[in-house]
Short mmCIF file of C-alpha atoms in Angstrom, two decimals:
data_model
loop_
_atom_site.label_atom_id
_atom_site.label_comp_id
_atom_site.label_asym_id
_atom_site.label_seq_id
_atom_site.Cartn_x
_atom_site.Cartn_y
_atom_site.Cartn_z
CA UNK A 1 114.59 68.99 117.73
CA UNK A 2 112.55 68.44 114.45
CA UNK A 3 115.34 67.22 112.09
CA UNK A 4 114.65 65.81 108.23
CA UNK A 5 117.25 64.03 105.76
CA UNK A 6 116.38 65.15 102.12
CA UNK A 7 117.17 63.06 99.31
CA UNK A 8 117.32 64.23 95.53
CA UNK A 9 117.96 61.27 93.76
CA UNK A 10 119.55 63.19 90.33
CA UNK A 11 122.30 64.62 91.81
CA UNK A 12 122.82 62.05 95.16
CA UNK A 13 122.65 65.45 97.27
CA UNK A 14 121.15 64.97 101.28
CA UNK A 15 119.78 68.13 102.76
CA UNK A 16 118.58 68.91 105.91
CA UNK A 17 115.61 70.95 107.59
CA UNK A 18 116.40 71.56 111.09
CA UNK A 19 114.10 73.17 114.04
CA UNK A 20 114.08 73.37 117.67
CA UNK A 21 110.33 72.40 117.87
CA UNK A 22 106.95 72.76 115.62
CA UNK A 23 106.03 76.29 114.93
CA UNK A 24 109.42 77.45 115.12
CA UNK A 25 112.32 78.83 112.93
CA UNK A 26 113.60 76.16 110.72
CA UNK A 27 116.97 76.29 108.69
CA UNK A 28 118.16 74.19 105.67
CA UNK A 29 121.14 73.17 104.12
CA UNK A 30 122.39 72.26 101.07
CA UNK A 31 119.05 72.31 99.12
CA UNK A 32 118.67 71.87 95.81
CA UNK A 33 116.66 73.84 93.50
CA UNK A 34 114.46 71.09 91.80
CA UNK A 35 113.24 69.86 95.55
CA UNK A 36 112.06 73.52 96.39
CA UNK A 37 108.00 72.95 96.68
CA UNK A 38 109.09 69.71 98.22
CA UNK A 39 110.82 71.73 101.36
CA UNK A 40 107.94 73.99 101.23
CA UNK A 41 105.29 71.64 101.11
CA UNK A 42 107.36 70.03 104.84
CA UNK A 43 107.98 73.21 106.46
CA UNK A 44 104.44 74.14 106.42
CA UNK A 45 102.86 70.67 107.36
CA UNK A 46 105.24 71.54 110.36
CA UNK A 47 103.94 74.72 111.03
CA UNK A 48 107.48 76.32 110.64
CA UNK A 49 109.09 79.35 109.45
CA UNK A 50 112.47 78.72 107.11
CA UNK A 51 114.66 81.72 108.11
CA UNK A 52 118.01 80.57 106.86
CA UNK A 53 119.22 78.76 103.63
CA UNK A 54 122.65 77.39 104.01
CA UNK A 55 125.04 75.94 101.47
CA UNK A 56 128.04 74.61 102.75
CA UNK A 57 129.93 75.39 99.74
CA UNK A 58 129.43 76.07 95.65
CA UNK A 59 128.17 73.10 93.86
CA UNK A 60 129.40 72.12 90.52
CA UNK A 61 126.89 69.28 90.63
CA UNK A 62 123.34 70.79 91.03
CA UNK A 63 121.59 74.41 91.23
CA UNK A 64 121.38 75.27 94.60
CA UNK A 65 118.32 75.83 95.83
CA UNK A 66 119.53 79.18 97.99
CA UNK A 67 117.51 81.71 95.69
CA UNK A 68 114.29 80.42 95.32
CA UNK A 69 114.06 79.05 98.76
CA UNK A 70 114.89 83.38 99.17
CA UNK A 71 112.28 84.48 97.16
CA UNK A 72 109.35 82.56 98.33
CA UNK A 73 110.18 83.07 101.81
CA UNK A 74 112.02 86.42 102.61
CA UNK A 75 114.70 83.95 104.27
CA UNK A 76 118.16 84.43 105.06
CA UNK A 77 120.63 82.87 102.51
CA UNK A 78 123.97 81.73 104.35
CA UNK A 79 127.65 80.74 102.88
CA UNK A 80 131.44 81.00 103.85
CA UNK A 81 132.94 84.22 103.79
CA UNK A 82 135.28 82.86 100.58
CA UNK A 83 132.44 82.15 98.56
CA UNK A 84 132.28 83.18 94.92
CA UNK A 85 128.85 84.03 94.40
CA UNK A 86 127.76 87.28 93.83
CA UNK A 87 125.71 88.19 96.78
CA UNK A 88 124.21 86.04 99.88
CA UNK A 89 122.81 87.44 102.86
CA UNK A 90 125.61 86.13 105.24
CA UNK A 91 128.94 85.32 105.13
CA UNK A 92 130.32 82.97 107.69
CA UNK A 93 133.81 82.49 108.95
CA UNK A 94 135.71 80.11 110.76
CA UNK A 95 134.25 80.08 114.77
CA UNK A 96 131.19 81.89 114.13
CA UNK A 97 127.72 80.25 115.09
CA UNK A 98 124.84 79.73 112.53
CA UNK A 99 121.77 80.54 114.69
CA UNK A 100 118.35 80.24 114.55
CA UNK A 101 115.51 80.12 117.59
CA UNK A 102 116.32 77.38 119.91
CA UNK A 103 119.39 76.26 117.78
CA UNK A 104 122.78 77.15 117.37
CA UNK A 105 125.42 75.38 115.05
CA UNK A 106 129.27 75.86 115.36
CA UNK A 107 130.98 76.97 112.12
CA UNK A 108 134.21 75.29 111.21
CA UNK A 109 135.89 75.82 108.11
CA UNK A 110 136.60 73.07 106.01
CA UNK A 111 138.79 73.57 102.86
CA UNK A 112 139.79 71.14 100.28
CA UNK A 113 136.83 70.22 98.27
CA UNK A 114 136.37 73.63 97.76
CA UNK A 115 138.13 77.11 98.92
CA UNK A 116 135.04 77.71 100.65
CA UNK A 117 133.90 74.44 102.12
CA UNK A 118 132.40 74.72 105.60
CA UNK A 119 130.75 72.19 107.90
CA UNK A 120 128.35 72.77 110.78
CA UNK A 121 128.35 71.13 114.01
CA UNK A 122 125.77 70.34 116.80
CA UNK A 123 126.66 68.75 120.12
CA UNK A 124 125.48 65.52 118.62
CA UNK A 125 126.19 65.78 114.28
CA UNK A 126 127.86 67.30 112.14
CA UNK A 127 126.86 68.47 108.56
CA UNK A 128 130.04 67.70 106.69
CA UNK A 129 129.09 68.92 103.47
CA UNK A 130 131.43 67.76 100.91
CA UNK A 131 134.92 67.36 102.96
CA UNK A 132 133.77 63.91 104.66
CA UNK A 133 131.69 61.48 103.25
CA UNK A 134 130.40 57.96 104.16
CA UNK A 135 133.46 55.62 103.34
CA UNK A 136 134.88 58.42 101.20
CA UNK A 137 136.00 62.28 100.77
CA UNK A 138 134.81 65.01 98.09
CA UNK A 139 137.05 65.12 95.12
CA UNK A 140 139.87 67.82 95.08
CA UNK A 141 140.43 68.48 91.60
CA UNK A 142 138.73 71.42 91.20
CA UNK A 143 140.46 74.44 90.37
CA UNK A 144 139.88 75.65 93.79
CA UNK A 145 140.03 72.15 95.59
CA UNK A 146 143.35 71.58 97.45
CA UNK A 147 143.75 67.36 98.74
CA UNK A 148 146.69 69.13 101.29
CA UNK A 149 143.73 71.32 103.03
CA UNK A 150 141.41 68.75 102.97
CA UNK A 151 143.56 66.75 104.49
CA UNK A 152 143.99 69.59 107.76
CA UNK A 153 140.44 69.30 107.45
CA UNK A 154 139.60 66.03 108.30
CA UNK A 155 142.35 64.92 110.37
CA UNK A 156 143.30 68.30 112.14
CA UNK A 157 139.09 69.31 112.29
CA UNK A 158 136.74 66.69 111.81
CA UNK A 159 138.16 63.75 113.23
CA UNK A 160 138.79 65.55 116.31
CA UNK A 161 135.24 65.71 116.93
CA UNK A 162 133.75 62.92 119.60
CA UNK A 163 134.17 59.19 117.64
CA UNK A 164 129.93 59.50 119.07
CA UNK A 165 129.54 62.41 116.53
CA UNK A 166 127.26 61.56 113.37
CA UNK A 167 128.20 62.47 109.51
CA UNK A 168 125.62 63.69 108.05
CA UNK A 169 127.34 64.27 104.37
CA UNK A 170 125.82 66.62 101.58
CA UNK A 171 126.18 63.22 99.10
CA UNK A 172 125.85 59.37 99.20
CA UNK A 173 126.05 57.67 96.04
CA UNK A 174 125.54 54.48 97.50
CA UNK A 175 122.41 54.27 99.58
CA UNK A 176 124.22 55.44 103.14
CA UNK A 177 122.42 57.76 105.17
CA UNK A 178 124.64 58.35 108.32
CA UNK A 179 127.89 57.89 109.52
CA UNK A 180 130.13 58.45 112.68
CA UNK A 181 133.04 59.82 113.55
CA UNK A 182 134.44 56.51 115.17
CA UNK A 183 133.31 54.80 112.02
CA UNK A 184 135.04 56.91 109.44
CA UNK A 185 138.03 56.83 110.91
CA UNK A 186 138.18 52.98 111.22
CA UNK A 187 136.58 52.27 108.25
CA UNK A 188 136.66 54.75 105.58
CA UNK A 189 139.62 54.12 103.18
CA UNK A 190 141.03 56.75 102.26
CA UNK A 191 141.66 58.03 105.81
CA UNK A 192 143.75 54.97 106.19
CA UNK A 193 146.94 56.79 105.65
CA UNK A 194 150.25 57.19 107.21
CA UNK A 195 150.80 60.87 106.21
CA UNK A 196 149.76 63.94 104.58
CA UNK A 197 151.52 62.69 101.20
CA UNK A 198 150.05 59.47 101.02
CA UNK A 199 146.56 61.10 101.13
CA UNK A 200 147.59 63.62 98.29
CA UNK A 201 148.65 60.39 96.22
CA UNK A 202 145.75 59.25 96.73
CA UNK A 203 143.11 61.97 95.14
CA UNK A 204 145.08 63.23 92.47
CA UNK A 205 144.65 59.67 91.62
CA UNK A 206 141.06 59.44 91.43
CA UNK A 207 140.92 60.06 87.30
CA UNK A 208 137.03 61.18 88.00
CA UNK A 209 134.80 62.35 85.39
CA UNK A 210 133.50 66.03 85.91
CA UNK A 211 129.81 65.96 87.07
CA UNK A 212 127.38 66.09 84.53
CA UNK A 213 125.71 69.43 85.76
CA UNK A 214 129.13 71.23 86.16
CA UNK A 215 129.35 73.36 83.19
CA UNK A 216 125.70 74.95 84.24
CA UNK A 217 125.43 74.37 88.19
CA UNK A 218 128.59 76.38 88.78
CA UNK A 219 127.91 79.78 86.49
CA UNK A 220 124.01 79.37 87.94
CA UNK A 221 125.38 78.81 91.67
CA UNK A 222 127.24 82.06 91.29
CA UNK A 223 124.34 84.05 90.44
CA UNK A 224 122.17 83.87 93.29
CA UNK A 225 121.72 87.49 94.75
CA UNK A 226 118.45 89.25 94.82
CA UNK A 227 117.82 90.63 91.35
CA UNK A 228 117.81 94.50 93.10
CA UNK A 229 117.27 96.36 89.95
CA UNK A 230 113.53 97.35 90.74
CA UNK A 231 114.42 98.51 94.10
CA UNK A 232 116.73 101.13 93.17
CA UNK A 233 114.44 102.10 90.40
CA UNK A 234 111.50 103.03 92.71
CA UNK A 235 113.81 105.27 94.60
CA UNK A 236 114.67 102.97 97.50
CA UNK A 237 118.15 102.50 97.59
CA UNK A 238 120.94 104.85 98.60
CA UNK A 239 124.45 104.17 97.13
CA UNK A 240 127.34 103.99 99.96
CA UNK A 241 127.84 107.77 98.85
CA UNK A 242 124.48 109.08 99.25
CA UNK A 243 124.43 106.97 102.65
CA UNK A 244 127.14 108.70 104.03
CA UNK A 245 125.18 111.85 103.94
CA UNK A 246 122.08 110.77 105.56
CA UNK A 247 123.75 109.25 108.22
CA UNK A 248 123.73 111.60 111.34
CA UNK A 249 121.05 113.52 109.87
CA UNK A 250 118.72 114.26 112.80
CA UNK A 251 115.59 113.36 110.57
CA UNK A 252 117.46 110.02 109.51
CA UNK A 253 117.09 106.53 111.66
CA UNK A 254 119.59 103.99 110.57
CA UNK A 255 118.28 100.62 111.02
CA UNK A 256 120.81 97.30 111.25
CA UNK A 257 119.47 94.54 110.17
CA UNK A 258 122.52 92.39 111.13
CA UNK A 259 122.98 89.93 113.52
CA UNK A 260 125.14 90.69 116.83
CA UNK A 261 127.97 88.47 115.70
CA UNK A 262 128.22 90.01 112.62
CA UNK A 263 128.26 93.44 113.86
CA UNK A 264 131.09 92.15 116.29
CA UNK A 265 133.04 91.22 113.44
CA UNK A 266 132.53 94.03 110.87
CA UNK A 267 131.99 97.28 112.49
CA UNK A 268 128.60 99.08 113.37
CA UNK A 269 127.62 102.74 112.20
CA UNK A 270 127.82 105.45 114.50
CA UNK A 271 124.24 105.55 116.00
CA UNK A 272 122.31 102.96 114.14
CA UNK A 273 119.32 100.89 115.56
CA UNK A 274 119.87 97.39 115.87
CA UNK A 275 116.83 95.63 114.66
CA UNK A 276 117.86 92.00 113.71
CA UNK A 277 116.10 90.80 110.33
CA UNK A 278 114.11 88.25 111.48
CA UNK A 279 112.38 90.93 113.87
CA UNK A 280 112.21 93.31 111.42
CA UNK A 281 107.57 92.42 110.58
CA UNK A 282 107.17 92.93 113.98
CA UNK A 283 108.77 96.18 114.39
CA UNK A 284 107.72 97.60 110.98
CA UNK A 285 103.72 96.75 111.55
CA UNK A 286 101.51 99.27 113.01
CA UNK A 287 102.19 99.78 116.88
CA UNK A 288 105.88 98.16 115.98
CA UNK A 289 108.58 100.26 116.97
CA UNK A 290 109.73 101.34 114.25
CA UNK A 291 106.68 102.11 112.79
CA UNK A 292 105.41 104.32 115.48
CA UNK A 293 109.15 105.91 115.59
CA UNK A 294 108.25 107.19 111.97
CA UNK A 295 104.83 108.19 112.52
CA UNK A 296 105.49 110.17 115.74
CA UNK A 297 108.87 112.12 114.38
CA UNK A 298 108.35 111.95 110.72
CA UNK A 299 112.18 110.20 110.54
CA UNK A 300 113.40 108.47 107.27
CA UNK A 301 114.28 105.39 108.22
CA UNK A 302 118.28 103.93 106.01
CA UNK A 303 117.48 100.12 106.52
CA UNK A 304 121.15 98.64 106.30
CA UNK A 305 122.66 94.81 106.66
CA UNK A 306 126.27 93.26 105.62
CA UNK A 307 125.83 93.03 101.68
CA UNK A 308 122.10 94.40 100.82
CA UNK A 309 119.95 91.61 100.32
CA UNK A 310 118.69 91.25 103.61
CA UNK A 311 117.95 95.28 103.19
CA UNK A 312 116.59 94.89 99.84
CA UNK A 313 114.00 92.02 101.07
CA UNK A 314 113.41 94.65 104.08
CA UNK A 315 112.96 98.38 102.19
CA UNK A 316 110.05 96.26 100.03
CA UNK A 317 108.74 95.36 103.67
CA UNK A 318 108.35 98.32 104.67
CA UNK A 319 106.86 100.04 101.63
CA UNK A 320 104.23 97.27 102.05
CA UNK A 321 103.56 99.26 105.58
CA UNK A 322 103.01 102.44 104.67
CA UNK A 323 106.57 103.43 105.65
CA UNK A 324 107.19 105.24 101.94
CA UNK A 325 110.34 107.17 102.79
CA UNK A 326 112.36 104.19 103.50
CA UNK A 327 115.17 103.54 101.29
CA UNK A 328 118.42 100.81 102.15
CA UNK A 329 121.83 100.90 101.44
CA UNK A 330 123.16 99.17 98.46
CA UNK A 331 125.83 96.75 99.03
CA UNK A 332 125.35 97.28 103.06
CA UNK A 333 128.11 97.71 104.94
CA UNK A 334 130.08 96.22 102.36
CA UNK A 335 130.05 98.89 100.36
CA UNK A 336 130.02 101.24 103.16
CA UNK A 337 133.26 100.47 104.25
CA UNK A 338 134.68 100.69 100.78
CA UNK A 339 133.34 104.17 100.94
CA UNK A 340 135.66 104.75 103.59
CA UNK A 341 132.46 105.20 106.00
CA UNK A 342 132.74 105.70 110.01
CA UNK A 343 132.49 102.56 111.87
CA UNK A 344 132.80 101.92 115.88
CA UNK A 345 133.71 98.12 116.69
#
């Protein structure tokens, strides 16, 4: 497994490129928008693709890095179903599995910190985010930080794991790179408690200073969605409403760009194609599937994926191919379901 600790030294945030081997599908998490050429500039001296973006929760202490890492890649952006930005590719909930080629990470959700605090765990690690630290645990005095579910968290999640396991954290303010599982619970203070209360005591205690960033990382961090103006202005978008008409049309091919677990979870429309983003080049290039399905029948293809960006990033995609008629639906099947829209599960 290719695997690289990030440092950006303003903010104390770690993040993390991951890959099964060179020339393969690489994932990141946490990153932070200032250190975006940097991740570039490593994932092509290792000849890899980014697909996915991850944060493990909404930063009040730097600009994620989710959106730009989006644009100048076409990749997947990735947070917890609770999260209060305004769009991100994928939502993930408690038990799912972040996936990539080669690589798949088990999704546990971590409140406390945040309302939408996740972390991510291989066989060997796991990517705590802001729940565990080294020697410490993320604030919960946030409006929508709760020390009671942090403390389910860590004693009734994390420190369950193997004592083997390493803590990889999202911060370090004090030069630590990597912890354990066995280490934090024998070591790290503030899990040296005798109950639930005790811990509570203890972080509403704290009397910390907000982060300096706060008052712009959290308004920018929930702004991230693909600016999708332009696209429905050329014609290529189709409200839930509109959608609902095309589907079943016999010169209509409705294309899901999900992935399977998400179409487990939420639903599938009657008929669609599944073509999973990351496939989607392949398919739409000439002698690709789908591009010979629209040059042999002439069908319109309704490109479609959980909230729209992934559909957005795919409609331009296909323009780019020659494939002119294609439009997406706006909000996916998001707003398809609002619309009251079929859907077989």
């Amino acid at each position: 497994m290719i695997f690289r600790q990030l440092f950006d030294s303003i903010s104390s945030t770690y993040s993390y490129l991951l890959a099964s081997r060179r020339g393969g599908e690489a994932l990141i998490i946490d990153p932070v928008l200032d250190k975006v050429d940097r991740y570039l500039q490593l994932v092509r001296e290792l000849d890899l693709r980014l697909v996915k973006a991850v944060d493990t929760h909404l930063h009040a202490d730097h600009i994620t890095g989710l959106g730009a890492l989006r644009d100048k890649t076409k990749c997947i952006t990735v947070m917890g179903e609770q999260t209060k930005a305004d769009v991100v590719s994928m939502r993930l909930t408690d038990g799912d599995r972040l996936t990539l080629e080669g690589l798949a990470l088990d999704v546990v959700y971590t409140p406390g910190h945040t309302d939408d605090s996740h972390s991510f765990v291989l066989p060997d690690r796991v990517f705590t985010g802001d729940t565990l630290l080294i020697r410490g645990t993320g604030r919960t005095d946030f409006p929508n930080g709760d020390a009671r579910h942090q403390y389910e968290s860590i004693f009734g999640r994390l420190l369950k794991l193997p004592d083997a396991t390493l803590v990889y954290p999202a911060h370090d303010y004090k030069g630590d790179t990597v912890s354990t599982i066995g280490e934090e619970k024998a070591f790290n203070p503030r899990l040296q408690v005798k109950s639930v209360d005790e811990y509570v005591e203890i972080m509403n205690n704290l009397k910390l200073a907000n982060p300096k960033m706060m008052d712009v990382a959290v308004p920018a961090n929930m702004k991230v969605g693909l600016q999708q103006d332009e696209i429905a202005r050329r014609g290529w978008g189709a409200n839930a409403n509109e959608a609902l008409a095309l589907a079943g049309r016999p010169d209509v091919a409705l294309i899901d760009l999900r992935e399977r677990s998400e179409r487990e979870r939420q639903g599938i429309i009657p008929g669609a194609l599944h073509v999973p983003y990351p496939r989607l080049q392949e398919n739409i290039a000439p002698g690709g599937v789908l591009h010979e399905l629209v040059r042999s029948t002439g069908k319109r293809l309704v490109l479609y994926c959980a909230f729209g960006e992934r559909s957005a990033m795919a409609v331009q995609a296909a323009q780019d191919e020659g494939l002119t008629s294609a439009c997406h639906i706006e909000g996916g099947i998001d707003a398809w379901k609002r619309a009251n829209g079929p859907l077989i599960r």
